[in-house]
């Protein structure tokens, strides 16, 4: 893999292999995206670089890297969309504070801290498991009391 000059502007291209999104969107979302141009959905995605194009020295084109969505989860309701939007806003605030909003260069890129702060008031996996256990116990008590 060739090394780039530190000042090189790398252009990002998104691979057209969007099939992974098919299973993460509800039928209603897919229809809405088709029937209402400009409609948006919130998603959390993992992007993986799949190919690159370099250019000869003196060429007037930027190097390019093609990214593919390799994992994705789409918000299924307004609450989930709001949660994803909160995380995005927290990450944007962090980049503004670190002065890395316009470029990814030197500086902190602590997404984990921004996500943790954004999710501080939301249940953890342990909270959810405890909730599921309590719900099962509540349902079981209800069945015993009905007999």
GROMACS .gro file of C-alpha atoms in nm:
model
  147
    1UNK     CA    1   0.000   0.000   0.000
    2UNK     CA    2   0.154   0.331  -0.101
    3UNK     CA    3   0.209   0.598   0.162
    4UNK     CA    4   0.035   0.931   0.111
    5UNK     CA    5   0.173   1.275   0.173
    6UNK     CA    6   0.041   1.412   0.502
    7UNK     CA    7  -0.137   1.688   0.310
    8UNK     CA    8  -0.302   1.455   0.058
    9UNK     CA    9  -0.680   1.489   0.041
   10UNK     CA   10  -0.829   1.139   0.015
   11UNK     CA   11  -1.164   1.122  -0.161
   12UNK     CA   12  -1.416   0.873  -0.020
   13UNK     CA   13  -1.641   0.667  -0.246
   14UNK     CA   14  -1.919   0.450  -0.111
   15UNK     CA   15  -1.939   0.104  -0.262
   16UNK     CA   16  -2.275   0.025  -0.417
   17UNK     CA   17  -2.303  -0.304  -0.226
   18UNK     CA   18  -2.589  -0.184  -0.005
   19UNK     CA   19  -2.747  -0.528   0.034
   20UNK     CA   20  -2.663  -0.540   0.403
   21UNK     CA   21  -2.908  -0.255   0.458
   22UNK     CA   22  -3.195  -0.457   0.311
   23UNK     CA   23  -3.233  -0.668   0.623
   24UNK     CA   24  -3.198  -0.381   0.867
   25UNK     CA   25  -3.479  -0.166   0.724
   26UNK     CA   26  -3.841  -0.247   0.795
   27UNK     CA   27  -4.076  -0.295   0.501
   28UNK     CA   28  -4.241   0.035   0.598
   29UNK     CA   29  -3.904   0.214   0.589
   30UNK     CA   30  -3.811   0.067   0.251
   31UNK     CA   31  -4.146   0.170   0.104
   32UNK     CA   32  -4.120   0.515   0.262
   33UNK     CA   33  -3.772   0.571   0.120
   34UNK     CA   34  -3.902   0.476  -0.223
   35UNK     CA   35  -4.231   0.668  -0.209
   36UNK     CA   36  -4.099   0.982  -0.039
   37UNK     CA   37  -3.775   1.105  -0.199
   38UNK     CA   38  -3.569   1.291   0.058
   39UNK     CA   39  -3.690   1.075   0.348
   40UNK     CA   40  -3.414   0.986   0.594
   41UNK     CA   41  -3.352   0.707   0.841
   42UNK     CA   42  -3.092   0.699   1.118
   43UNK     CA   43  -2.841   0.417   1.115
   44UNK     CA   44  -2.526   0.303   1.286
   45UNK     CA   45  -2.286   0.155   1.033
   46UNK     CA   46  -1.945  -0.001   1.014
   47UNK     CA   47  -1.751   0.106   0.704
   48UNK     CA   48  -1.467  -0.108   0.571
   49UNK     CA   49  -1.221   0.000   0.303
   50UNK     CA   50  -1.239  -0.239   0.009
   51UNK     CA   51  -1.021  -0.082  -0.260
   52UNK     CA   52  -0.816   0.224  -0.334
   53UNK     CA   53  -0.703   0.414  -0.639
   54UNK     CA   54  -0.372   0.592  -0.633
   55UNK     CA   55  -0.257   0.844  -0.888
   56UNK     CA   56   0.083   0.912  -1.031
   57UNK     CA   57   0.287   1.203  -0.899
   58UNK     CA   58   0.182   1.526  -1.059
   59UNK     CA   59  -0.163   1.388  -1.144
   60UNK     CA   60  -0.438   1.639  -1.074
   61UNK     CA   61  -0.664   1.386  -0.901
   62UNK     CA   62  -0.703   1.300  -0.536
   63UNK     CA   63  -0.636   0.947  -0.418
   64UNK     CA   64  -0.959   0.757  -0.361
   65UNK     CA   65  -1.068   0.485  -0.123
   66UNK     CA   66  -1.387   0.284  -0.170
   67UNK     CA   67  -1.579   0.200   0.147
   68UNK     CA   68  -1.846  -0.065   0.193
   69UNK     CA   69  -2.109  -0.087   0.465
   70UNK     CA   70  -2.017  -0.414   0.637
   71UNK     CA   71  -2.243  -0.390   0.944
   72UNK     CA   72  -2.553  -0.179   0.990
   73UNK     CA   73  -2.844  -0.126   1.224
   74UNK     CA   74  -3.123   0.115   1.133
   75UNK     CA   75  -3.335   0.286   1.397
   76UNK     CA   76  -3.674   0.113   1.394
   77UNK     CA   77  -3.879   0.383   1.569
   78UNK     CA   78  -3.867   0.748   1.678
   79UNK     CA   79  -3.710   0.665   2.015
   80UNK     CA   80  -3.423   0.477   1.853
   81UNK     CA   81  -3.379   0.752   1.591
   82UNK     CA   82  -3.359   1.009   1.870
   83UNK     CA   83  -3.100   0.798   2.051
   84UNK     CA   84  -2.881   0.771   1.739
   85UNK     CA   85  -2.921   1.146   1.679
   86UNK     CA   86  -2.811   1.214   2.039
   87UNK     CA   87  -2.498   1.003   1.990
   88UNK     CA   88  -2.423   1.181   1.662
   89UNK     CA   89  -2.464   1.522   1.825
   90UNK     CA   90  -2.239   1.419   2.116
   91UNK     CA   91  -1.971   1.301   1.873
   92UNK     CA   92  -2.001   1.624   1.673
   93UNK     CA   93  -1.969   1.835   1.990
   94UNK     CA   94  -1.657   1.637   2.082
   95UNK     CA   95  -1.503   1.697   1.738
   96UNK     CA   96  -1.585   2.068   1.764
   97UNK     CA   97  -1.421   2.087   2.106
   98UNK     CA   98  -1.116   1.896   1.978
   99UNK     CA   99  -1.113   2.112   1.663
  100UNK     CA  100  -1.133   1.804   1.441
  101UNK     CA  101  -1.477   1.871   1.294
  102UNK     CA  102  -1.357   1.951   0.944
  103UNK     CA  103  -1.077   1.699   0.916
  104UNK     CA  104  -0.954   1.388   1.085
  105UNK     CA  105  -0.604   1.482   1.177
  106UNK     CA  106  -0.409   1.516   1.497
  107UNK     CA  107  -0.621   1.547   1.807
  108UNK     CA  108  -0.855   1.335   2.011
  109UNK     CA  109  -1.109   1.112   1.842
  110UNK     CA  110  -1.261   0.968   2.156
  111UNK     CA  111  -1.591   0.840   2.017
  112UNK     CA  112  -1.626   0.593   2.304
  113UNK     CA  113  -1.634   0.876   2.559
  114UNK     CA  114  -1.887   1.073   2.352
  115UNK     CA  115  -2.109   0.767   2.313
  116UNK     CA  116  -2.086   0.685   2.685
  117UNK     CA  117  -2.184   1.042   2.774
  118UNK     CA  118  -2.475   1.037   2.527
  119UNK     CA  119  -2.600   0.705   2.663
  120UNK     CA  120  -2.549   0.780   3.033
  121UNK     CA  121  -2.925   0.801   3.095
  122UNK     CA  122  -3.012   0.491   2.891
  123UNK     CA  123  -3.029   0.133   3.016
  124UNK     CA  124  -2.727  -0.093   2.987
  125UNK     CA  125  -2.735  -0.455   2.871
  126UNK     CA  126  -2.736  -0.560   3.238
  127UNK     CA  127  -3.031  -0.325   3.306
  128UNK     CA  128  -3.217  -0.477   3.011
  129UNK     CA  129  -3.149  -0.834   3.124
  130UNK     CA  130  -3.270  -0.747   3.476
  131UNK     CA  131  -3.582  -0.594   3.320
  132UNK     CA  132  -3.648  -0.911   3.118
  133UNK     CA  133  -3.610  -1.129   3.429
  134UNK     CA  134  -3.845  -0.903   3.627
  135UNK     CA  135  -4.100  -0.910   3.341
  136UNK     CA  136  -4.090  -1.292   3.327
  137UNK     CA  137  -4.133  -1.311   3.704
  138UNK     CA  138  -4.424  -1.063   3.690
  139UNK     CA  139  -4.595  -1.266   3.414
  140UNK     CA  140  -4.539  -1.590   3.606
  141UNK     CA  141  -4.689  -1.438   3.923
  142UNK     CA  142  -4.989  -1.326   3.719
  143UNK     CA  143  -5.042  -1.679   3.588
  144UNK     CA  144  -5.018  -1.829   3.939
  145UNK     CA  145  -5.268  -1.576   4.079
  146UNK     CA  146  -5.517  -1.652   3.799
  147UNK     CA  147  -5.528  -2.024   3.891
   0.00000   0.00000   0.00000
